[in-house]
Amino acid sequence: MRCTLAVPALTACFILALATTCLASEAQATAQATAQEAALAAQAAALPEPAAAIPAPPAGTKAPSNIDTPPAFTRRPVARNRPVRPDLTFAVKPAPVEFRGLAWGSDLERIPGLLPVTKPVTLAGTFFRPDETLRLGEAEIRSVAYYFPKGKLTGVGIIFEGQDNFFLLKDHLIELYGPGRQMGDRYGWTWNNFFIDLRMRENLGELRYATQP
């Protein structure tokens, strides 16, 4: 009977000791977990705050390809198509439509008082006025010739002498048509279908008005 009673007592002691050990292990594990949570919380508090998120670009924009490209959320201004202006004219005012009352394209047969040029040589289709005023603006001129290559007035040629007359003619034309363009020893004005050319060589100058196709 004593042995029978001793076995349950030993078993109870063993179970009690085992339970005590389990409780101690759980308490230790809980303490370790609490300590780890506290350490993680301290580390998180020490980290810097995250930067604010960049807003997403609107639809239809592209991300920048290099540092010089504006950011994706900035739209470039739309470039407008500009008409191409042909560089056909150096004059700022309209071309002359006539010379001393004779319109370009006038018929030779309808202009009285013109005589053909025969001296020093005969020039086909070239005529002059015997009563021509030999002055243009403030400049003195030597002669004026009218060109009718096909019976229509297409141009006028004026001969003059001296640098003084060259600059007087140039100033006169600038006053009428605005600044022209210097081309070597020539100064001129150009339009779509007309030009004026002023040149000087060895003290002899020429001023020419001419239509062009």
mmCIF file of C-alpha atoms in Angstrom:
data_model
loop_
_atom_site.group_PDB
_atom_site.id
_atom_site.type_symbol
_atom_site.label_atom_id
_atom_site.label_comp_id
_atom_site.label_asym_id
_atom_site.label_seq_id
_atom_site.Cartn_x
_atom_site.Cartn_y
_atom_site.Cartn_z
ATOM 1 C CA MET A 1 0.000 0.000 0.000
ATOM 2 C CA ARG A 2 2.894 2.417 0.707
ATOM 3 C CA CYS A 3 4.433 1.791 -2.688
ATOM 4 C CA THR A 4 1.126 2.235 -4.388
ATOM 5 C CA LEU A 5 0.620 5.571 -2.669
ATOM 6 C CA ALA A 6 4.220 6.754 -3.400
ATOM 7 C CA VAL A 7 3.898 6.565 -7.181
ATOM 8 C CA PRO A 8 1.130 9.144 -7.490
ATOM 9 C CA ALA A 9 3.050 11.465 -5.148
ATOM 10 C CA LEU A 10 6.187 11.319 -7.336
ATOM 11 C CA THR A 11 4.128 11.783 -10.456
ATOM 12 C CA ALA A 12 2.495 14.843 -8.993
ATOM 13 C CA CYS A 13 5.855 16.314 -8.092
ATOM 14 C CA PHE A 14 7.166 15.700 -11.606
ATOM 15 C CA ILE A 15 4.116 17.284 -13.199
ATOM 16 C CA LEU A 16 4.393 20.298 -10.905
ATOM 17 C CA ALA A 17 8.076 20.750 -11.737
ATOM 18 C CA LEU A 18 7.357 20.441 -15.467
ATOM 19 C CA ALA A 19 4.566 22.986 -15.273
ATOM 20 C CA THR A 20 6.826 25.394 -13.385
ATOM 21 C CA THR A 21 9.534 25.031 -16.066
ATOM 22 C CA CYS A 22 7.035 25.658 -18.901
ATOM 23 C CA LEU A 23 5.694 28.761 -17.187
ATOM 24 C CA ALA A 24 9.212 30.116 -16.735
ATOM 25 C CA SER A 25 10.046 29.477 -20.424
ATOM 26 C CA GLU A 26 6.899 31.259 -21.576
ATOM 27 C CA ALA A 27 7.617 34.223 -19.343
ATOM 28 C CA GLN A 28 11.165 34.417 -20.667
ATOM 29 C CA ALA A 29 9.941 34.227 -24.301
ATOM 30 C CA THR A 30 7.378 36.964 -23.669
ATOM 31 C CA ALA A 31 10.043 39.181 -22.119
ATOM 32 C CA GLN A 32 12.347 38.643 -25.128
ATOM 33 C CA ALA A 33 9.543 39.464 -27.589
ATOM 34 C CA THR A 34 8.698 42.613 -25.671
ATOM 35 C CA ALA A 35 12.337 43.654 -25.698
ATOM 36 C CA GLN A 36 12.601 43.049 -29.467
ATOM 37 C CA GLU A 37 9.431 45.082 -30.131
ATOM 38 C CA ALA A 38 10.824 47.949 -28.044
ATOM 39 C CA ALA A 39 14.128 47.844 -29.984
ATOM 40 C CA LEU A 40 12.344 47.885 -33.341
ATOM 41 C CA ALA A 41 10.177 50.793 -32.237
ATOM 42 C CA ALA A 42 13.269 52.743 -31.204
ATOM 43 C CA GLN A 43 14.945 52.075 -34.574
ATOM 44 C CA ALA A 44 11.825 53.164 -36.482
ATOM 45 C CA ALA A 45 11.650 56.387 -34.486
ATOM 46 C CA ALA A 46 15.270 57.142 -35.398
ATOM 47 C CA LEU A 47 14.677 56.813 -39.175
ATOM 48 C CA PRO A 48 14.064 60.039 -41.215
ATOM 49 C CA GLU A 49 10.559 60.768 -42.448
ATOM 50 C CA PRO A 50 9.915 59.572 -46.025
ATOM 51 C CA ALA A 51 9.840 62.243 -48.779
ATOM 52 C CA ALA A 52 6.502 63.345 -50.128
ATOM 53 C CA ALA A 53 5.397 61.389 -53.181
ATOM 54 C CA ILE A 54 5.803 63.104 -56.590
ATOM 55 C CA PRO A 55 2.407 63.600 -58.225
ATOM 56 C CA ALA A 56 1.780 61.453 -61.236
ATOM 57 C CA PRO A 57 2.051 63.313 -64.594
ATOM 58 C CA PRO A 58 -1.158 63.998 -66.510
ATOM 59 C CA ALA A 59 -2.085 61.807 -69.431
ATOM 60 C CA GLY A 60 -0.286 62.561 -72.680
ATOM 61 C CA THR A 61 3.059 63.668 -71.172
ATOM 62 C CA LYS A 62 6.396 61.904 -71.357
ATOM 63 C CA ALA A 63 9.113 61.410 -68.806
ATOM 64 C CA PRO A 64 12.305 63.499 -69.311
ATOM 65 C CA SER A 65 15.058 61.863 -71.329
ATOM 66 C CA ASN A 66 17.858 64.053 -69.926
ATOM 67 C CA ILE A 67 18.590 66.762 -67.376
ATOM 68 C CA ASP A 68 17.769 69.564 -69.838
ATOM 69 C CA THR A 69 14.281 68.286 -70.558
ATOM 70 C CA PRO A 70 11.456 69.815 -68.472
ATOM 71 C CA PRO A 71 9.861 67.479 -65.925
ATOM 72 C CA ALA A 72 7.061 65.240 -67.055
ATOM 73 C CA PHE A 73 4.361 67.390 -65.460
ATOM 74 C CA THR A 74 5.376 70.507 -67.491
ATOM 75 C CA ARG A 75 3.968 70.797 -71.003
ATOM 76 C CA ARG A 76 6.036 72.461 -73.708
ATOM 77 C CA PRO A 77 4.309 75.330 -75.534
ATOM 78 C CA VAL A 78 2.943 74.287 -78.882
ATOM 79 C CA ALA A 79 5.077 75.765 -81.697
ATOM 80 C CA ARG A 80 3.030 77.607 -84.266
ATOM 81 C CA ASN A 81 3.752 77.103 -87.921
ATOM 82 C CA ARG A 82 5.050 80.332 -89.414
ATOM 83 C CA PRO A 83 4.750 81.014 -93.130
ATOM 84 C CA VAL A 84 8.046 80.938 -94.996
ATOM 85 C CA ARG A 85 8.838 84.374 -96.349
ATOM 86 C CA PRO A 86 10.876 84.161 -99.568
ATOM 87 C CA ASP A 87 13.821 86.521 -99.654
ATOM 88 C CA LEU A 88 12.784 88.168 -102.912
ATOM 89 C CA THR A 89 12.906 91.813 -102.022
ATOM 90 C CA PHE A 90 15.275 94.244 -100.366
ATOM 91 C CA ALA A 91 12.921 97.198 -100.765
ATOM 92 C CA VAL A 92 10.514 98.318 -98.067
ATOM 93 C CA LYS A 93 8.229 100.307 -100.381
ATOM 94 C CA PRO A 94 6.381 99.324 -103.575
ATOM 95 C CA ALA A 95 8.240 99.212 -106.876
ATOM 96 C CA PRO A 96 7.727 102.076 -109.341
ATOM 97 C CA VAL A 97 4.951 101.510 -111.872
ATOM 98 C CA GLU A 98 6.262 104.049 -114.385
ATOM 99 C CA PHE A 99 9.130 106.370 -115.240
ATOM 100 C CA ARG A 100 8.409 109.985 -116.100
ATOM 101 C CA GLY A 101 4.868 109.249 -117.135
ATOM 102 C CA LEU A 102 5.583 106.076 -119.130
ATOM 103 C CA ALA A 103 4.135 102.931 -117.550
ATOM 104 C CA TRP A 104 6.013 99.643 -117.782
ATOM 105 C CA GLY A 105 4.626 97.589 -120.620
ATOM 106 C CA SER A 106 3.511 100.614 -122.647
ATOM 107 C CA ASP A 107 3.341 100.140 -126.421
ATOM 108 C CA LEU A 108 6.070 101.895 -128.399
ATOM 109 C CA GLU A 109 3.606 102.889 -131.101
ATOM 110 C CA ARG A 110 1.494 104.856 -128.609
ATOM 111 C CA ILE A 111 4.334 106.981 -127.214
ATOM 112 C CA PRO A 112 5.065 110.097 -129.277
ATOM 113 C CA GLY A 113 8.402 111.962 -129.380
ATOM 114 C CA LEU A 114 10.757 108.969 -129.038
ATOM 115 C CA LEU A 115 13.728 108.648 -131.379
ATOM 116 C CA PRO A 116 15.937 105.571 -131.933
ATOM 117 C CA VAL A 117 19.463 105.603 -130.538
ATOM 118 C CA THR A 118 21.965 105.650 -133.447
ATOM 119 C CA LYS A 119 25.072 107.217 -131.873
ATOM 120 C CA PRO A 120 27.721 106.177 -131.239
ATOM 121 C CA VAL A 121 26.167 102.932 -132.540
ATOM 122 C CA THR A 122 22.633 101.828 -133.386
ATOM 123 C CA LEU A 123 20.969 99.944 -130.537
ATOM 124 C CA ALA A 124 17.944 97.867 -131.549
ATOM 125 C CA GLY A 125 14.844 98.599 -129.498
ATOM 126 C CA THR A 126 16.486 101.538 -127.687
ATOM 127 C CA PHE A 127 15.040 105.050 -127.834
ATOM 128 C CA PHE A 128 15.504 108.497 -126.275
ATOM 129 C CA ARG A 129 13.646 111.776 -125.883
ATOM 130 C CA PRO A 130 15.375 114.787 -127.447
ATOM 131 C CA ASP A 131 13.850 117.103 -124.828
ATOM 132 C CA GLU A 132 14.732 114.877 -121.834
ATOM 133 C CA THR A 133 15.347 116.633 -118.495
ATOM 134 C CA LEU A 134 18.933 115.736 -117.588
ATOM 135 C CA ARG A 135 18.386 115.829 -113.866
ATOM 136 C CA LEU A 136 17.022 113.233 -111.459
ATOM 137 C CA GLY A 137 16.430 114.344 -107.907
ATOM 138 C CA GLU A 138 19.434 116.544 -107.084
ATOM 139 C CA ALA A 139 21.781 114.628 -109.408
ATOM 140 C CA GLU A 140 22.898 115.672 -112.879
ATOM 141 C CA ILE A 141 22.693 112.969 -115.560
ATOM 142 C CA ARG A 142 24.062 112.666 -119.095
ATOM 143 C CA SER A 143 21.432 110.619 -120.895
ATOM 144 C CA VAL A 144 18.273 108.537 -120.539
ATOM 145 C CA ALA A 145 17.502 105.532 -122.766
ATOM 146 C CA TYR A 146 14.179 103.673 -123.000
ATOM 147 C CA TYR A 147 14.204 99.949 -123.857
ATOM 148 C CA PHE A 148 11.491 98.375 -126.020
ATOM 149 C CA PRO A 149 12.911 94.913 -126.916
ATOM 150 C CA LYS A 150 9.514 93.631 -128.194
ATOM 151 C CA GLY A 151 7.673 96.886 -128.686
ATOM 152 C CA LYS A 152 6.881 97.113 -124.931
ATOM 153 C CA LEU A 153 8.645 99.329 -122.409
ATOM 154 C CA THR A 154 10.641 97.024 -120.131
ATOM 155 C CA GLY A 155 13.357 99.279 -118.760
ATOM 156 C CA VAL A 156 15.203 102.582 -118.568
ATOM 157 C CA GLY A 157 18.963 103.201 -118.508
ATOM 158 C CA ILE A 158 20.532 106.409 -117.155
ATOM 159 C CA ILE A 159 24.180 107.438 -117.539
ATOM 160 C CA PHE A 160 25.866 109.887 -115.139
ATOM 161 C CA GLU A 161 29.340 110.973 -114.080
ATOM 162 C CA GLY A 162 31.105 111.452 -110.749
ATOM 163 C CA GLN A 163 30.884 110.166 -107.189
ATOM 164 C CA ASP A 164 28.808 113.160 -106.129
ATOM 165 C CA ASN A 165 26.030 112.254 -108.545
ATOM 166 C CA PHE A 166 26.261 108.612 -107.488
ATOM 167 C CA PHE A 167 25.495 109.490 -103.864
ATOM 168 C CA LEU A 168 22.843 112.040 -104.844
ATOM 169 C CA LEU A 169 21.053 109.375 -106.901
ATOM 170 C CA LYS A 170 21.425 106.832 -104.124
ATOM 171 C CA ASP A 171 19.910 109.206 -101.555
ATOM 172 C CA HIS A 172 17.082 110.046 -103.941
ATOM 173 C CA LEU A 173 16.224 106.378 -104.457
ATOM 174 C CA ILE A 174 16.457 105.546 -100.746
ATOM 175 C CA GLU A 175 14.001 108.341 -100.069
ATOM 176 C CA LEU A 176 11.606 106.842 -102.626
ATOM 177 C CA TYR A 177 12.003 103.101 -101.919
ATOM 178 C CA GLY A 178 13.793 102.765 -98.601
ATOM 179 C CA PRO A 179 17.231 101.217 -98.027
ATOM 180 C CA GLY A 180 18.512 98.880 -100.742
ATOM 181 C CA ARG A 181 21.309 96.343 -100.711
ATOM 182 C CA GLN A 182 25.015 96.700 -101.406
ATOM 183 C CA MET A 183 26.367 94.043 -103.792
ATOM 184 C CA GLY A 184 30.053 94.653 -104.467
ATOM 185 C CA ASP A 185 30.321 97.869 -106.479
ATOM 186 C CA ARG A 186 26.539 97.884 -107.015
ATOM 187 C CA TYR A 187 23.649 99.113 -104.915
ATOM 188 C CA GLY A 188 20.174 97.896 -105.705
ATOM 189 C CA TRP A 189 16.520 97.269 -104.909
ATOM 190 C CA THR A 190 14.734 94.075 -105.881
ATOM 191 C CA TRP A 191 11.058 93.139 -106.027
ATOM 192 C CA ASN A 192 9.233 90.065 -107.320
ATOM 193 C CA ASN A 193 9.169 91.290 -110.912
ATOM 194 C CA PHE A 194 11.261 94.449 -110.923
ATOM 195 C CA PHE A 195 14.702 95.745 -109.948
ATOM 196 C CA ILE A 196 16.691 98.976 -109.774
ATOM 197 C CA ASP A 197 20.458 98.778 -110.126
ATOM 198 C CA LEU A 198 22.938 101.581 -109.384
ATOM 199 C CA ARG A 199 26.632 101.159 -110.137
ATOM 200 C CA MET A 200 29.803 103.216 -110.599
ATOM 201 C CA ARG A 201 33.058 102.384 -112.434
ATOM 202 C CA GLU A 202 35.963 104.713 -113.222
ATOM 203 C CA ASN A 203 33.934 107.853 -112.593
ATOM 204 C CA LEU A 204 31.165 106.744 -114.964
ATOM 205 C CA GLY A 205 27.939 105.426 -113.476
ATOM 206 C CA GLU A 206 24.754 103.753 -114.637
ATOM 207 C CA LEU A 207 21.279 103.600 -113.110
ATOM 208 C CA ARG A 208 18.950 100.979 -114.549
ATOM 209 C CA TYR A 209 15.263 100.289 -114.017
ATOM 210 C CA ALA A 210 14.058 96.972 -115.436
ATOM 211 C CA THR A 211 11.146 94.564 -115.275
ATOM 212 C CA GLN A 212 11.844 90.849 -114.950
ATOM 213 C CA PRO A 213 9.659 87.785 -115.518
#
